[in-house]
Coordinates of C-alpha atoms and ligand atoms in Angstrom, one line a residue:
X1 CA 138.6 48.2 58.5
X2 CA 140.2 45.4 60.5
X3 CA 143.2 44.7 62.6
X4 CA 145.0 41.7 61.1
X5 CA 147.0 39.0 62.9
X6 CA 150.7 39.6 62.5
X7 CA 152.8 36.5 61.6
X8 CA 155.6 35.6 63.9
X9 CA 159.1 34.6 62.8
X10 CA 159.1 31.0 61.6
X11 CA 156.1 31.4 59.4
X12 CA 157.2 30.6 55.8
X13 CA 155.5 33.7 54.4
X14 CA 158.1 35.8 56.3
X15 CA 161.0 33.9 54.9
X16 CA 160.2 33.8 51.2
X17 CA 160.4 36.6 48.6
X18 CA 157.1 38.4 47.9
X19 CA 155.4 38.8 44.5
X20 CA 155.0 42.0 42.6
X21 CA 151.6 43.7 43.0
X22 CA 149.7 43.6 39.7
X23 CA 146.1 44.2 40.8
X24 CA 145.4 47.8 41.8
X25 CA 141.8 47.3 42.7
X26 CA 139.5 47.6 45.8
X27 CA 141.1 44.5 47.4
X28 CA 144.5 46.2 47.5
X29 CA 142.9 49.3 48.9
X30 CA 141.3 47.3 51.7
X31 CA 144.5 45.4 52.4
X32 CA 146.4 48.7 52.7
X33 CA 143.7 50.3 55.0
X34 CA 143.9 47.2 57.2
X35 CA 147.7 47.3 57.3
X36 CA 147.6 50.9 58.4
X37 CA 145.2 50.0 61.2
X38 CA 147.2 47.0 62.2
X39 CA 150.4 49.0 62.3
X40 CA 148.9 51.7 64.4
X41 CA 147.3 49.2 66.8
X42 CA 150.5 47.2 67.3
X43 CA 151.9 49.9 67.6
X44 CA 154.6 50.0 65.0
X45 CA 156.3 52.3 62.5
X46 CA 156.2 50.0 59.6
X47 CA 154.4 46.8 58.4
X48 CA 155.0 44.8 55.2
X49 CA 152.6 42.6 53.3
X50 CA 154.2 39.2 54.3
X51 CA 153.8 40.1 58.0
X52 CA 150.0 39.9 57.6
X53 CA 150.3 36.8 55.5
X54 CA 150.1 38.6 52.1
X55 CA 153.1 37.6 50.0
X56 CA 153.0 40.9 48.1
X57 CA 155.7 43.6 47.5
X58 CA 154.2 46.5 49.6
X59 CA 154.6 48.1 53.0
X60 CA 153.1 50.8 55.0
X61 CA 155.0 53.2 57.3
X62 CA 154.2 55.9 59.8
X63 CA 156.7 57.7 61.9
X64 CA 156.9 61.1 63.5
X65 CA 160.4 62.7 63.5
X66 CA 162.0 64.9 66.2
X67 CA 160.5 68.0 64.5
X68 CA 157.0 66.5 64.8
X69 CA 156.8 65.9 61.0
X70 CA 154.7 62.8 60.3
X71 CA 156.1 60.5 57.5
X72 CA 153.4 58.2 56.5
X73 CA 152.5 56.3 53.4
X74 CA 152.3 53.1 51.4
X75 CA 155.0 51.9 49.1
X76 CA 154.0 49.4 46.5
X77 CA 156.5 47.5 44.3
X78 CA 159.4 49.6 45.9
X79 CA 163.0 49.9 44.8
X80 CA 165.4 51.1 47.4
X81 CA 168.8 52.9 46.9
X82 CA 171.0 53.1 50.0
X83 CA 174.2 54.9 50.8
X84 CA 177.2 52.9 52.0
X85 CA 176.9 52.0 55.7
X86 CA 179.4 53.3 58.3
X87 CA 181.9 50.8 59.8
X88 CA 182.1 52.6 63.1
X89 CA 181.3 50.6 66.3
X90 CA 177.6 49.9 66.8
X91 CA 175.7 52.1 69.2
X92 CA 173.3 49.8 71.1
X93 CA 171.1 52.7 72.3
X94 CA 170.9 54.6 69.0
X95 CA 170.8 51.7 66.5
X96 CA 168.6 49.1 68.1
X97 CA 165.5 48.2 66.1
X98 CA 162.6 45.9 66.5
X99 CA 160.1 44.0 64.3
X100 CA 156.4 43.2 64.8
X101 CA 157.2 39.7 63.7
X102 CA 159.7 39.3 66.5
X103 CA 157.5 41.2 69.0
X104 CA 158.9 42.8 72.2
X105 CA 162.5 42.2 71.2
X106 CA 165.1 44.8 70.1
X107 CA 168.7 44.4 68.8
X108 CA 171.2 46.7 67.4
X109 CA 171.9 46.6 63.7
X110 CA 174.0 48.9 61.4
X111 CA 171.9 50.5 58.6
X112 CA 172.7 52.9 55.9
X113 CA 172.2 56.5 56.9
X114 CA 170.5 57.5 53.7
X115 CA 168.0 55.8 51.4
X116 CA 165.9 56.8 48.4
X117 CA 162.6 54.9 48.1
X118 CA 161.0 54.7 44.7
X119 CA 157.6 53.1 44.6
X120 CA 154.0 53.5 43.3
X121 CA 150.9 54.4 45.3
X122 CA 147.5 52.8 45.3
X123 CA 146.7 54.4 42.0
X124 CA 149.9 53.0 40.5
X125 CA 151.4 56.5 40.4
X126 CA 155.2 56.6 40.9
X127 CA 156.7 58.6 43.7
X128 CA 160.1 59.0 45.5
X129 CA 161.0 59.7 49.1
X130 CA 164.5 60.7 50.1
X131 CA 165.1 59.6 53.7
X132 CA 167.8 59.7 56.2
X133 CA 168.3 58.5 59.8
X134 CA 165.4 56.6 61.3
X135 CA 163.2 56.9 58.2
X136 CA 165.9 55.4 56.1
X137 CA 166.2 52.6 58.7
X138 CA 162.4 51.9 58.5
X139 CA 162.6 51.7 54.7
X140 CA 165.5 49.3 54.8
X141 CA 163.8 47.1 57.4
X142 CA 160.5 47.0 55.5
X143 CA 162.1 46.5 52.1
X144 CA 164.0 43.5 53.5
X145 CA 160.6 41.9 54.4
X146 CA 159.7 41.8 50.8
X147 CA 162.8 39.6 50.1
X148 CA 162.0 37.3 53.0
X149 CA 164.7 38.8 55.2
X150 CA 164.1 39.7 58.8
X151 CA 166.4 42.1 60.7
X152 CA 167.4 39.3 63.0
X153 CA 168.9 37.5 60.0
X154 CA 171.3 40.5 59.6
X155 CA 172.5 40.8 63.1
X156 CA 176.2 40.6 63.8
X157 CA 178.0 38.8 66.7
X158 CA 176.9 38.5 69.5
X159 CA 173.4 39.9 68.8
X160 CA 172.5 37.2 66.2
X161 CA 173.0 34.5 68.9
X162 CA 171.0 36.6 71.4
X163 CA 168.1 36.9 69.0
X164 CA 168.1 33.2 68.2
X165 CA 168.0 32.5 71.9
X166 CA 165.1 34.9 72.4
X167 CA 163.2 33.3 69.6
X168 CA 163.7 29.8 71.1
X169 CA 162.7 31.1 74.6
X170 CA 159.4 32.4 73.2
X171 CA 158.8 29.1 71.4
X172 CA 158.8 30.9 68.0
X173 CA 160.5 29.9 64.9
X174 CA 157.7 27.5 63.8
X175 CA 155.1 27.9 61.1
X176 CA 151.6 29.2 61.9
X177 CA 152.3 31.5 64.8
X178 CA 150.7 35.0 64.9
X179 CA 149.6 37.6 67.4
X180 CA 146.7 40.1 67.3
X181 CA 147.4 43.8 68.2
X182 CA 144.8 45.1 70.7
X183 CA 144.4 41.6 72.1
X184 CA 147.9 40.3 72.6
X185 CA 150.0 43.1 74.1
X186 CA 153.4 42.1 72.8
X187 CA 154.7 45.5 71.7
X188 CA 152.9 48.1 73.9
Ligands
ZN201 ZN1 159.7 43.9 60.6

């Protein structure tokens, strides 16, 4: 297993739609193992293929809820169904999220409270996860990656501007930038 470099915003692979997974062989298994290791090393609660330079429709996730229940898995070729999002005022404390491809930054973003994830596993077997709250947020965030969308692309005023400023300040937003969990401590 290996920790993979994580691409930083500006790299074209993060801003293009990913391709459907068609090969369910040992290479896919190794990629997924490495993605779990990379996510855990970062540390993060989700990681999508494009973030490690693989333009494929898959993501891994791993998050422990308030009841100490671990939600962990890999979603390949996912479909995501989401409930309508609330239009209440944003709560900056409760609704701020981050992204390993915009490391060390967090901004508030409204997400749907509930989501249903349909995907296949490493064997190509279909499964479904009904999520609410933070897990639903993780699924929405990771699913967006597969369409070339980062959460900073979705931010509303004034947070979109703040994010662009942070990206400029870090000299990101150009192709070819990455960081290595365990070596570059950008998220821990
Ligand atoms: Zn992300």
